[in-house]
Coordinates of C-alpha atoms and ligand atoms in Angstrom, one line a residue:
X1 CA -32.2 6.3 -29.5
X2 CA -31.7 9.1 -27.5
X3 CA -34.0 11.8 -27.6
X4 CA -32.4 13.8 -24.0
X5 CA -29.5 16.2 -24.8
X6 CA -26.5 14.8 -24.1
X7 CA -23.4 17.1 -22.7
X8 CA -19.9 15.9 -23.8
X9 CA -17.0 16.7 -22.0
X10 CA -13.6 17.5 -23.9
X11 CA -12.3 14.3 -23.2
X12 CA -15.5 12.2 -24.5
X13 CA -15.8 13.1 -28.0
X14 CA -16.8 9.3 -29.2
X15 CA -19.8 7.7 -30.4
X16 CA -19.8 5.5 -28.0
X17 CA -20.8 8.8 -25.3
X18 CA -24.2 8.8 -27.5
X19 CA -27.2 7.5 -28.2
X20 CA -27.9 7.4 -31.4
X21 CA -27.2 8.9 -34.4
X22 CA -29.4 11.8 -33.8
X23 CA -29.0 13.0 -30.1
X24 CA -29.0 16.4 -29.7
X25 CA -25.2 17.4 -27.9
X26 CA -24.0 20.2 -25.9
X27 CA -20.2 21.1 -26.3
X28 CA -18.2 23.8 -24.3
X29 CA -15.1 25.3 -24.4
X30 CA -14.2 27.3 -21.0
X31 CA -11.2 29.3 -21.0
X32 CA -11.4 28.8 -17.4
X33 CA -10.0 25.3 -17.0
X34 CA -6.3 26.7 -19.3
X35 CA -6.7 29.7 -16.5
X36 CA -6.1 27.1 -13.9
X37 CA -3.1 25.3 -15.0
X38 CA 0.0 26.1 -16.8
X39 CA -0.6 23.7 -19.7
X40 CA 1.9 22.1 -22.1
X41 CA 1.1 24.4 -25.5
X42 CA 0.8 21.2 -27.7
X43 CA -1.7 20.1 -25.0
X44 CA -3.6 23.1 -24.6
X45 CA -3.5 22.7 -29.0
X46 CA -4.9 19.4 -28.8
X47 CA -7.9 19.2 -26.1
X48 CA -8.9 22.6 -28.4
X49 CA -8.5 21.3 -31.7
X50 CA -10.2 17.7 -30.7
X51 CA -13.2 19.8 -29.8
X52 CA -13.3 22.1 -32.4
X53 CA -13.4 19.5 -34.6
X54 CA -15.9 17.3 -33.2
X55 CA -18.4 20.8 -32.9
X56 CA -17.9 21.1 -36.6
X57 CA -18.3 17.2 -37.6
X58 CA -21.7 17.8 -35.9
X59 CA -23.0 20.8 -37.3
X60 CA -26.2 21.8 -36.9
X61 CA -26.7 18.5 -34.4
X62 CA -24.6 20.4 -31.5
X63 CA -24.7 23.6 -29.4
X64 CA -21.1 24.7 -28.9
X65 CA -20.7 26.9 -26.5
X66 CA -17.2 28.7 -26.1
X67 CA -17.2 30.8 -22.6
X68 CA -15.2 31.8 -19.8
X69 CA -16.6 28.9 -17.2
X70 CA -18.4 25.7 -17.6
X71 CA -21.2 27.7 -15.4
X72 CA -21.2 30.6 -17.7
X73 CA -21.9 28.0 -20.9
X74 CA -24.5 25.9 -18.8
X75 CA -26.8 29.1 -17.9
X76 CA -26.9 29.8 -21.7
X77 CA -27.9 26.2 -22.3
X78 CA -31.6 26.0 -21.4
X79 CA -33.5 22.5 -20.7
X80 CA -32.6 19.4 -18.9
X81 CA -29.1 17.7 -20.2
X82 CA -27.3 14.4 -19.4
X83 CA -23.6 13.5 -19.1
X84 CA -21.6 10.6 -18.9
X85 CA -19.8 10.1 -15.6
X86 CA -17.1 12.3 -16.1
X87 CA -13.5 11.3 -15.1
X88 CA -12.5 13.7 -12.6
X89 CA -13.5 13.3 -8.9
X90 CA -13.7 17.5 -9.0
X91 CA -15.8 17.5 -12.4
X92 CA -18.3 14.6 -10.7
X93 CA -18.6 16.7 -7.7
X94 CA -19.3 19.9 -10.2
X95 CA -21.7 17.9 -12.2
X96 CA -23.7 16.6 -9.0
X97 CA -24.2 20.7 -8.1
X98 CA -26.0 21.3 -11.0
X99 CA -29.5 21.2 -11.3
X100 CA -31.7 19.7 -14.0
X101 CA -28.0 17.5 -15.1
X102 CA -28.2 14.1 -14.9
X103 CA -25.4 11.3 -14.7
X104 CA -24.9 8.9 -16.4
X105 CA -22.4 5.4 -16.3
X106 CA -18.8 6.0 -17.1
X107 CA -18.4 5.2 -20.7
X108 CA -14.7 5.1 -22.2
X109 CA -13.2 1.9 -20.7
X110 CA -13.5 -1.9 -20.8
X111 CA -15.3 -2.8 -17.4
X112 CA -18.1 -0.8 -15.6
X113 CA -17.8 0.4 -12.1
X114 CA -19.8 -2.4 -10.8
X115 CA -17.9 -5.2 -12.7
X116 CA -14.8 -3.8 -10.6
X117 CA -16.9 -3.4 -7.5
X118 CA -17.8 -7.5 -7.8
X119 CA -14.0 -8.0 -8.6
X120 CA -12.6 -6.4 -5.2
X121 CA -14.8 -8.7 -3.7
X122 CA -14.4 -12.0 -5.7
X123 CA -13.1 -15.2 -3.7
X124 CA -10.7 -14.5 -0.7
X125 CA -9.3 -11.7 -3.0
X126 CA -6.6 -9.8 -0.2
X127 CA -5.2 -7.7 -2.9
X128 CA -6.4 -6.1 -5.5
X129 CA -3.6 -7.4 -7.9
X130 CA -3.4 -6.2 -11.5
X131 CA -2.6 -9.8 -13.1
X132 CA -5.6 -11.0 -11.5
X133 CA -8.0 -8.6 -12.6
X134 CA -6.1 -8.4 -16.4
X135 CA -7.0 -12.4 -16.3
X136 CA -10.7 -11.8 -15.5
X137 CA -11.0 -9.1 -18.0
X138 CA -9.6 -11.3 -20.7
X139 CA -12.2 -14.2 -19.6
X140 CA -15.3 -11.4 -19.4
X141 CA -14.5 -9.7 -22.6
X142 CA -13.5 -12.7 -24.6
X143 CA -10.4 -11.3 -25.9
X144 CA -7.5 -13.7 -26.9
X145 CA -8.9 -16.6 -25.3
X146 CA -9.9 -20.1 -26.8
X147 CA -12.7 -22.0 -25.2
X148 CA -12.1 -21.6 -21.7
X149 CA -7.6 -21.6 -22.0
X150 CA -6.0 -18.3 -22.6
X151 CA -5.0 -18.4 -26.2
X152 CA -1.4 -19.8 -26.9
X153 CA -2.2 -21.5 -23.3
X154 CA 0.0 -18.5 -21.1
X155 CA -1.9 -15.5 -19.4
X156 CA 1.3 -13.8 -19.7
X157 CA 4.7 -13.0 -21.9
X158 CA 6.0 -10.7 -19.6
X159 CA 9.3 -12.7 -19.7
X160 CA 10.2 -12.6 -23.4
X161 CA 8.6 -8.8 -23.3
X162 CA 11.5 -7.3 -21.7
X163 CA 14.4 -7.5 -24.0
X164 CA 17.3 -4.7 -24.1
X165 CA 17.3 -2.4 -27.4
X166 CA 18.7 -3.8 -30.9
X167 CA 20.6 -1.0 -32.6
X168 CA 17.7 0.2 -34.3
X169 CA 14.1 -1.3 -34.8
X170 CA 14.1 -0.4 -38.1
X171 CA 10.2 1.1 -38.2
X172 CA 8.9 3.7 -40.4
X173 CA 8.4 6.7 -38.6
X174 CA 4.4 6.8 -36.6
X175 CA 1.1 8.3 -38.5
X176 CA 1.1 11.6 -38.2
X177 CA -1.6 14.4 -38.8
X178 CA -2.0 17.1 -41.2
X179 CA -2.7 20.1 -39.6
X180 CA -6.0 22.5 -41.1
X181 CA -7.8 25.2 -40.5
X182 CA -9.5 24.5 -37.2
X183 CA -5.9 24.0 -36.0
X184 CA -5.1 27.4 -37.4
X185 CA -7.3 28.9 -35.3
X186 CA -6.7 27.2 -32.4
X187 CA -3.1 28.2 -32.8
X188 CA -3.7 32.3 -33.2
X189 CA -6.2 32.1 -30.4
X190 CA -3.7 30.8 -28.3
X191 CA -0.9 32.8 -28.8
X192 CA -3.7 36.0 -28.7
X193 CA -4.7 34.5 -25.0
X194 CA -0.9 34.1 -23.9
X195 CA -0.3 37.6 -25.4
X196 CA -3.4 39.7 -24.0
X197 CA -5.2 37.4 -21.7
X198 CA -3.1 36.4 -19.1
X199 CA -2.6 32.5 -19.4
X200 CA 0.9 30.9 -19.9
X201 CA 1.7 27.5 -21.3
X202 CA 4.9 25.1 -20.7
X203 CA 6.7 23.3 -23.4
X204 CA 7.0 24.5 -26.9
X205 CA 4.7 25.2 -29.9
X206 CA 4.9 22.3 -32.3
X207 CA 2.8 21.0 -35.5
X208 CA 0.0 19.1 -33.7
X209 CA 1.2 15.5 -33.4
X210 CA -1.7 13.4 -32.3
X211 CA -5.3 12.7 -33.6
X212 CA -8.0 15.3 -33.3
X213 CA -10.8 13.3 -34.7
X214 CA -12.4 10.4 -34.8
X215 CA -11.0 9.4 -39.0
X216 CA -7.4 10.2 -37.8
X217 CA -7.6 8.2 -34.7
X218 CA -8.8 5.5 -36.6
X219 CA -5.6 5.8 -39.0
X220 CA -3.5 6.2 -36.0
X221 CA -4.7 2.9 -35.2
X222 CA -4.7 1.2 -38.5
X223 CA -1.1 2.4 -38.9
X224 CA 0.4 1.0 -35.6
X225 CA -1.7 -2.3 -36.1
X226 CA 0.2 -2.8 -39.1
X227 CA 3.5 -1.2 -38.9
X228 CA 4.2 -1.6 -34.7
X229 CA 2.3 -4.0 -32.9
X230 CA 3.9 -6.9 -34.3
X231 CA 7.9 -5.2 -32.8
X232 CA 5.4 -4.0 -29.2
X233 CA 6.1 -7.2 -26.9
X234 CA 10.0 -7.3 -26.9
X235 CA 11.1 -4.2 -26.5
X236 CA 8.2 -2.6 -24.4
X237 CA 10.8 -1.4 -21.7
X238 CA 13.5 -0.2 -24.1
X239 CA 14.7 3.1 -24.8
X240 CA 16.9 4.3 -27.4
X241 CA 17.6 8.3 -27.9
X242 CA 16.9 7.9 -31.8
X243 CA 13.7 6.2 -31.4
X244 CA 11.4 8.1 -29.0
X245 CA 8.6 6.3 -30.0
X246 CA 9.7 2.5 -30.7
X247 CA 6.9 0.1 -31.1
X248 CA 4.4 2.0 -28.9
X249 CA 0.9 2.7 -29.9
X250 CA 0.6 6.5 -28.8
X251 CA -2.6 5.8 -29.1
X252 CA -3.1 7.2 -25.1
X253 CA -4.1 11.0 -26.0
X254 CA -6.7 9.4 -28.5
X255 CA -8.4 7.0 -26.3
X256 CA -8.1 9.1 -23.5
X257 CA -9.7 11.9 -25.6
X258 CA -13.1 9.4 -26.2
X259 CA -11.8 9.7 -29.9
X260 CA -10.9 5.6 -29.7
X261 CA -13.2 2.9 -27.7
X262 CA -10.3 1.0 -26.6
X263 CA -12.2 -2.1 -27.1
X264 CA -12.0 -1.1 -30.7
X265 CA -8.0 -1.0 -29.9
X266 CA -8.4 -4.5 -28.3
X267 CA -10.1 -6.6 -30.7
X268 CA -7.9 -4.8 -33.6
X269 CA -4.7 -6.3 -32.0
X270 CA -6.7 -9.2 -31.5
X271 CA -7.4 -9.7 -35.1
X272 CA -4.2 -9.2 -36.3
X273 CA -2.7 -12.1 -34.1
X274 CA -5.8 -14.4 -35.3
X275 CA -4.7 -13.5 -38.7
X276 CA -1.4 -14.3 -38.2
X277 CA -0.3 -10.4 -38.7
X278 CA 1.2 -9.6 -35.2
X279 CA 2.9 -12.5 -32.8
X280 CA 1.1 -13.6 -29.8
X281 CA 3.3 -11.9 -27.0
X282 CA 3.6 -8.5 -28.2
X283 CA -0.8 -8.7 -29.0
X284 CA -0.5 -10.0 -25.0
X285 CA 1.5 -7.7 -24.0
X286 CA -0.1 -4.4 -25.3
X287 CA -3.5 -6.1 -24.4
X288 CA -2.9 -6.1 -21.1
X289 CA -1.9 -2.5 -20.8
X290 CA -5.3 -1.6 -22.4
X291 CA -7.9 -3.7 -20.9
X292 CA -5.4 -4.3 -17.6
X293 CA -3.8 -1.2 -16.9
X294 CA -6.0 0.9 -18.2
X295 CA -8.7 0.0 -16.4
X296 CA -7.1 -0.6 -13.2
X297 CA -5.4 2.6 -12.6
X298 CA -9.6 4.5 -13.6
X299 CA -11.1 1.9 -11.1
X300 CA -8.5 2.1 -8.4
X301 CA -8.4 6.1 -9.0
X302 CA -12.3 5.9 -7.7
X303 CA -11.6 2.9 -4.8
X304 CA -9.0 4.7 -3.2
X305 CA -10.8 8.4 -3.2
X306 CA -10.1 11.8 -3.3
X307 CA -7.3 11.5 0.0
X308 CA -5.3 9.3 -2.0
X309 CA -4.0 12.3 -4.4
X310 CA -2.4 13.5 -0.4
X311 CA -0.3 10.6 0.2
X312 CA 3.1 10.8 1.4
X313 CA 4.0 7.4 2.6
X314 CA 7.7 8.0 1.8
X315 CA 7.4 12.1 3.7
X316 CA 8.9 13.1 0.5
X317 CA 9.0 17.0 1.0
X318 CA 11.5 18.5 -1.6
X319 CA 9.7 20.8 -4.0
X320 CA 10.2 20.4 -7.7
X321 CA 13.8 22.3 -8.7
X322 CA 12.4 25.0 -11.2
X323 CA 14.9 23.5 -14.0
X324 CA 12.9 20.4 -14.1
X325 CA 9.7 22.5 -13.3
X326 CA 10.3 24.4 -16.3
X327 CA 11.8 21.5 -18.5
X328 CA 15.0 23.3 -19.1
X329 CA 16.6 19.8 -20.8
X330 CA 19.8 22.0 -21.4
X331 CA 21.0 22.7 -18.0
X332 CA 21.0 18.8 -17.4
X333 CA 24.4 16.8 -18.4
X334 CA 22.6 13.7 -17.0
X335 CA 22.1 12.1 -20.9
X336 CA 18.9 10.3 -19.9
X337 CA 17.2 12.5 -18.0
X338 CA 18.2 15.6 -19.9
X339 CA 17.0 13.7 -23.4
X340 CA 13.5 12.7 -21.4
X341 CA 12.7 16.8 -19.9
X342 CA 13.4 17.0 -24.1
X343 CA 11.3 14.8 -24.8
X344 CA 8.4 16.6 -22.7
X345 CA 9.5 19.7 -23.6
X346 CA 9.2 19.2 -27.3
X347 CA 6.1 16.7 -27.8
X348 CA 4.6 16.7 -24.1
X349 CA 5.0 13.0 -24.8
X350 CA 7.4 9.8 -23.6
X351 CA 6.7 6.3 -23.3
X352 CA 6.2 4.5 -20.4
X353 CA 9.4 3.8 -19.4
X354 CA 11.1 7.0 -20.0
X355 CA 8.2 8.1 -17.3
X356 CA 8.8 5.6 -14.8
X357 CA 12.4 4.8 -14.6
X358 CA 13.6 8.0 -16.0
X359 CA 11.6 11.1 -14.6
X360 CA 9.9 9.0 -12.2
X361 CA 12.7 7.2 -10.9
X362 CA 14.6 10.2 -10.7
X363 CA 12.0 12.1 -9.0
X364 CA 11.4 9.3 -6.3
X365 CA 15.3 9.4 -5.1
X366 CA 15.7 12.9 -4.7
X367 CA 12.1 12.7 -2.5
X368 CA 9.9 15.6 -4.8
X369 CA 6.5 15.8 -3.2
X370 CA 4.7 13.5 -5.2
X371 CA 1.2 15.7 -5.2
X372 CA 3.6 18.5 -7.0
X373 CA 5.2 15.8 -9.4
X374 CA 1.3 14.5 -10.4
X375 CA 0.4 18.0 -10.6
X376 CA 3.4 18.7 -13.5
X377 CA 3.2 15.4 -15.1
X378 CA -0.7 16.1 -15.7
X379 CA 0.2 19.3 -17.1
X380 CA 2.7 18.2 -19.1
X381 CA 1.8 15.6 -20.9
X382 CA -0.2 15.4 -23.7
X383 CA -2.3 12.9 -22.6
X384 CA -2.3 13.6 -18.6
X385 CA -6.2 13.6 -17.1
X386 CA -6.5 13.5 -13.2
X387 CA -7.6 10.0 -12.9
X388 CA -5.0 8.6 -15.0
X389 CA -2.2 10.9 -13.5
X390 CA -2.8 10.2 -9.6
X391 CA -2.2 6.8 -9.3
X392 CA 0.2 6.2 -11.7
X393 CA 2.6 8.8 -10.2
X394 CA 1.2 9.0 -6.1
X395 CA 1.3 5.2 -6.4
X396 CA 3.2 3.4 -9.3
X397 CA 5.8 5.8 -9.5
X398 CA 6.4 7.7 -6.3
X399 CA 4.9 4.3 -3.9
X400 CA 3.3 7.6 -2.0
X401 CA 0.6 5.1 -1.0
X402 CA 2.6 2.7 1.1
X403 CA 2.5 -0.4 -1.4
X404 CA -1.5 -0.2 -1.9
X405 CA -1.1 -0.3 -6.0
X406 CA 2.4 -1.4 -6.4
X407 CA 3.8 -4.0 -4.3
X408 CA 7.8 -2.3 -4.1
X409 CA 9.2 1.4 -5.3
X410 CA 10.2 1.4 -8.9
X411 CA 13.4 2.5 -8.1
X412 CA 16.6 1.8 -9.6
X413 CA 20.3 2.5 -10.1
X414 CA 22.1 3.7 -13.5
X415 CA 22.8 -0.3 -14.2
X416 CA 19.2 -1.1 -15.6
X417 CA 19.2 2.7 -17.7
X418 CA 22.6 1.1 -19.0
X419 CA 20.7 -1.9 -19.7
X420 CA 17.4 -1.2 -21.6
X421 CA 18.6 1.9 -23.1
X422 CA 21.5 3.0 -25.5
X423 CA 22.3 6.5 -23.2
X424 CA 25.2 5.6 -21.3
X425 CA 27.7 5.5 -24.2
X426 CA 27.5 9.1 -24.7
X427 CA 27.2 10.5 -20.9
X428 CA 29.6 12.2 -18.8
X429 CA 28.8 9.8 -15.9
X430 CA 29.4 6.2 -15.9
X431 CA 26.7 3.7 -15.0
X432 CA 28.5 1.8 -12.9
X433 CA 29.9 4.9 -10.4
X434 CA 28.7 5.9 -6.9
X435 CA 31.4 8.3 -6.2
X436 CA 33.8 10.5 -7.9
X437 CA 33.3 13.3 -10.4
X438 CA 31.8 10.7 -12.9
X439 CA 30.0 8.8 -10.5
X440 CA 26.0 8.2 -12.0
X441 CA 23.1 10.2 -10.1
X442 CA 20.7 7.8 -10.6
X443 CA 23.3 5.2 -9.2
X444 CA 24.1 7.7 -6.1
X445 CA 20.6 8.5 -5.8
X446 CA 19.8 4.8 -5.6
X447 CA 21.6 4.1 -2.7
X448 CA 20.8 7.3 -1.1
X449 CA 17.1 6.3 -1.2
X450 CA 17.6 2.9 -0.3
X451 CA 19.6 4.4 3.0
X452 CA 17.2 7.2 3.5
X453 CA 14.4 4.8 3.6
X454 CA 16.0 1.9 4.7
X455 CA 13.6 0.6 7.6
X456 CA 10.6 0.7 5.7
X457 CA 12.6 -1.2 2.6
X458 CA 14.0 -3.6 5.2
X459 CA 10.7 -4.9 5.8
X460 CA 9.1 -5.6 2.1
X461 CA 10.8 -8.6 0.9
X462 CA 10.3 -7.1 -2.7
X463 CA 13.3 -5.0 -1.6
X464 CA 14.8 -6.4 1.6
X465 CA 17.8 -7.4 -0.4
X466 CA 18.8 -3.9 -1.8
X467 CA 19.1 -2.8 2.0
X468 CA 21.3 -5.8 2.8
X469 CA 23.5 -4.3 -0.4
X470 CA 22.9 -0.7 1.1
X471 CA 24.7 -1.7 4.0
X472 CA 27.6 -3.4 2.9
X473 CA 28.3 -0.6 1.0
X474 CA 32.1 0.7 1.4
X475 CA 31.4 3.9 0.3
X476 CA 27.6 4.6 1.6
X477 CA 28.5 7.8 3.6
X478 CA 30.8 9.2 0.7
X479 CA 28.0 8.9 -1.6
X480 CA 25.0 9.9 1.0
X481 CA 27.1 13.3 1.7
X482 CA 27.4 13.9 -2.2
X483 CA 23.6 13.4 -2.7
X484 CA 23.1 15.9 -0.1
X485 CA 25.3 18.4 -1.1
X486 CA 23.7 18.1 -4.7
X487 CA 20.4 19.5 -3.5
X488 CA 18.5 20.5 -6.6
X489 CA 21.4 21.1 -8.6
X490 CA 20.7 19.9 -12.0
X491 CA 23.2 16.4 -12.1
Ligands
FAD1 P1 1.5 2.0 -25.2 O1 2.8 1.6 -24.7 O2 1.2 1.8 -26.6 O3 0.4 1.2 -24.3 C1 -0.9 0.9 -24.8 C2 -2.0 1.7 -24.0 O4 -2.1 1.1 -22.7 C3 -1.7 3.1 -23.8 O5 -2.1 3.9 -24.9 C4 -2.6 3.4 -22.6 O6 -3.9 3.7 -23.0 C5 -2.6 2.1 -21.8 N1 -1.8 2.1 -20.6 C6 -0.6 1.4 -20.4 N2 -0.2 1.6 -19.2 C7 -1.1 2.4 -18.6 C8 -1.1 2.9 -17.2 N3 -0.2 2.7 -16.3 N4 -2.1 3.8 -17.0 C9 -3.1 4.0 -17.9 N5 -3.1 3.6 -19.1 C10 -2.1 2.7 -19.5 N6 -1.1 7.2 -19.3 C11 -2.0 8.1 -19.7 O7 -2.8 7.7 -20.5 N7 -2.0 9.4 -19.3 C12 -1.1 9.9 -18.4 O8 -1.1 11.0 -18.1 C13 -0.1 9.0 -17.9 N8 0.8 9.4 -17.0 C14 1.8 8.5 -16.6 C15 2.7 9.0 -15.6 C16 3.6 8.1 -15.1 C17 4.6 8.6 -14.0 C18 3.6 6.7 -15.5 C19 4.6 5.8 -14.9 C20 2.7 6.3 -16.4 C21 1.8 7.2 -17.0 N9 0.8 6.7 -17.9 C22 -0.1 7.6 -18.4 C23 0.8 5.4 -18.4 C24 1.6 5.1 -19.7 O9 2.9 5.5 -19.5 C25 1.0 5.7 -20.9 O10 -0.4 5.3 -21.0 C26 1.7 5.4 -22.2 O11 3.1 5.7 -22.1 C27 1.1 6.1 -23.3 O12 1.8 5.9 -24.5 P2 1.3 4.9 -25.6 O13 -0.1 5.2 -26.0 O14 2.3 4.8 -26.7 O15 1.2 3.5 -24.8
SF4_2 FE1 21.7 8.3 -17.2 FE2 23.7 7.6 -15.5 FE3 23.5 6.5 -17.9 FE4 24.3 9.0 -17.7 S1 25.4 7.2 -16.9 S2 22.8 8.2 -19.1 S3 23.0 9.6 -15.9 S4 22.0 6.3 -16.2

């Protein structure tokens, strides 16, 4: 039991950041932190209402303080207080400032800081390889595994996991929440503070879409156990304009809210494949995003420290064009790109691969400056938090960091949008075009990257074999010269 009082951050609302069921807790709302950034509106809705909430499930149990700064709400808080380790490297080092605060482990995700720590320096380990360190998670955690053999005897269904779109996957439409009087309020104070007080928000108003308590999580969870998981394996990497959502969890505002212990996540999944609920690759398959990915990207967001966020490996310099700045979806004929800034606009949500092969991907060949891109995609999206946001974009997406968390740029040409999505039918460009009035801008900008970085591609054999297509390219200085004189035009 814990008898100290224990300070939650917004984004640590579980049970599993207490001690008992009757520690004393300290909740604040600063205006401060919606000052500092131009929030998505359905964002700044959720991270408010998620708190709100949890303030009034605790009654009388909490002291929630709603101020202008953190400081401001701390200095009304008299006594001693402790905190989990919080998940920003700027809120650690704010925490660490104060007196009479003390830290605690980082609760919230699968493996402690020293599990990770022993991993980096496990047998002759050169790289710190995601596959590898999904594999000793399973075998640590005991999840899907029999005896000492992975269940099903494969670490991996990556292969059968990547299938192109069907038509339609034919699934009922994702739990949503009612909206109630917390969110009410929460709504007029936020158009009062965009009104009178100075702050300004991106994206558009919207009936809150996502969990902002514990009980909904848990039916968020329930319903894509039952309904999703069992499509999630095959068509992870698919896209298709009538189905924003497909067979993924959007479960990641949730977790990454403290609302769901994604163990809780894990061994749900887990139980549906032992009881014969959910195949075995798609149970794999969004597993290994929770207690691989997710874990990897928080641990390597602390390994690699706060210069990582400054990487520029690539010297991509172009700042962001204010139309996809300002998600203005309608000045884009590109169908793709201009349905995914829709998507953001809208819900402050897309899946993963409308993130990485569509905005990301996008992003990467015209060269935006990747600290500018993480800033907007943390912004923007509902469920954006520093350390999630930094490596996935400085180093998944952008490959800022040289290759240190993904091993070639996840860069590609209009053929694989054609291929996992359903897009191209009804675009004004043609997949297949370099040049010409229809030629693709994701299949110019391809090349055009591939040429612009072309030594440093040269000399990963990941991507070695693009260059040696780059430069038996016809038509490379054609399409070079159009991607220039494009600048940030929207394509
Ligand atoms: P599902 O497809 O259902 O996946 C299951 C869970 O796995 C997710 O809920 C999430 O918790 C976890 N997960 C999977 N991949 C990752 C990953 N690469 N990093 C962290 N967690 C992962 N995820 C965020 O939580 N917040 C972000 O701000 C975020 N920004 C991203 C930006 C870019 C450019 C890219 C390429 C990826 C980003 N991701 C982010 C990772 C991933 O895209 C989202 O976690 C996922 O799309 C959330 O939707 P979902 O819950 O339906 O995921
Ligand atoms: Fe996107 Fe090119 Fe396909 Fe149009 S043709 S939807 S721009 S990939």
């Amino acid at each position: 039991m814990g008898d100290d009082r224990r300070w939650l951050f917004a984004d640590q609302l579980g049970d599993h950041f207490l001690d008992g069921d009757d520690q004393p807790v300290v909740l604040v709302e600063a205006r401060s932190v919606l000052r500092r950034r131009r929030f998505h509106r359905q964002k700044a809705h959720l991270v408010l209402s998620a708190l709100r909430h949890r303030a009034a499930e605790l009654g009388d149990r909490a002291v929630f303080v709603q101020s202008g700064t953190y400081r401001e709400a701390l200095d009304r808080v008299a006594g001693p207080l402790t905190v989990c380790h919080p998940t920003s490297q700027a809120a650690v080092a704010f925490v660490q400032g104060l007196p009479g605060v003390a830290m605690l482990p980082a609760r919230g995700f699968t493996s402690t800081q020293e599990e990770f720590a022993a991993w980096t320096v496990g047998r002759g380990r050169r790289r710190l390889l995601m596959e590898d360190f999904y594999r000793d998670a399973r075998r640590r955690l005991d999840v899907l595994m029999d005896g000492d053999e992975p269940a099903g005897g494969r670490w991996n269904y990556d292969q059968e996991n990547r299938e192109p779109p069907p038509g339609d996957l034919g699934l009922p439409r994702p739990w949503r929440p009612e909206e109630d009087e917390i969110d009410e309020e929460v709504r007029r104070d936020l158009d009062r503070w965009e009104r009178d007080g100075g702050m300004r928000f991106a994206g558009r108003d919207a009936p809150r879409a996502h969990p902002a308590t514990r009980a909904e999580a848990a039916a968020a969870l329930r319903d894509f156990v039952r309904h999703r998981l069992p499509s999630f394996g095959p068509y992870q990497d698919a896209m298709l304009a009538a189905d924003p959502d497909m067979a993924h969890s959007r479960l990641s505002p949730a977790i990454n809210l403290g609302l769901l212990d994604p163990m809780m996540c894990v061994r749900a999944a887990e139980d549906a494949y032992r009881a014969g609920r959910a195949p075995l690759a798609s149970v794999e398959g969004y597993v290994r995003q929770l207690i691989g990915w997710r874990d990897y990207i928080w641990h390597l967001y602390w390994h690699f420290g706060p210069d990582y966020r400054h990487s520029n490996a690539l010297g991509a310099r172009t700042p962001l064009p204010r139309w996809f700045a300002d998600l203005d979806a309608d000045a884009v004929e590109a169908r793709c790109l201009s349905w995914a800034l829709a998507q953001v606009r809208d819900h402050g949500y897309a899946h993963h691969i409308v993130r990485l092969m569509v905005l990301g991907n996008y992003a990467l060949q015209r060269g935006f400056d990747p600290a500018e891109l993480a800033e907007w995609f943390h912004r923007c999206f509902v469920d954006g938090y520093d350390w999630v946001m930094i490596p996935n974009v400085v180093g998944m997406s952008q490959h800022a960091d040289g290759g240190r968390l993904a091993t070639k740029p996840y860069a590609s040409g209009g053929a694989y949008i054609n291929r996992m999505s359903d897009f191209c039918g009804g675009c004004r460009y043609r997949p297949a075009r370099r040049t010409g009035d229809d030629a693709c801008p994701f299949t110019s900008g391809y090349w055009a990257f591939i040429a612009r970085n072309e030594e440093l591609l040269a000399a990963n054999p990941r991507t070695a074999r693009s260059v040696y297509g780059m430069r038996r390219l016809p038509d490379l200085g054609e399409v070079c010269e159009r991607e220039a004189l494009r600048g940030d035009e929207p394509p």
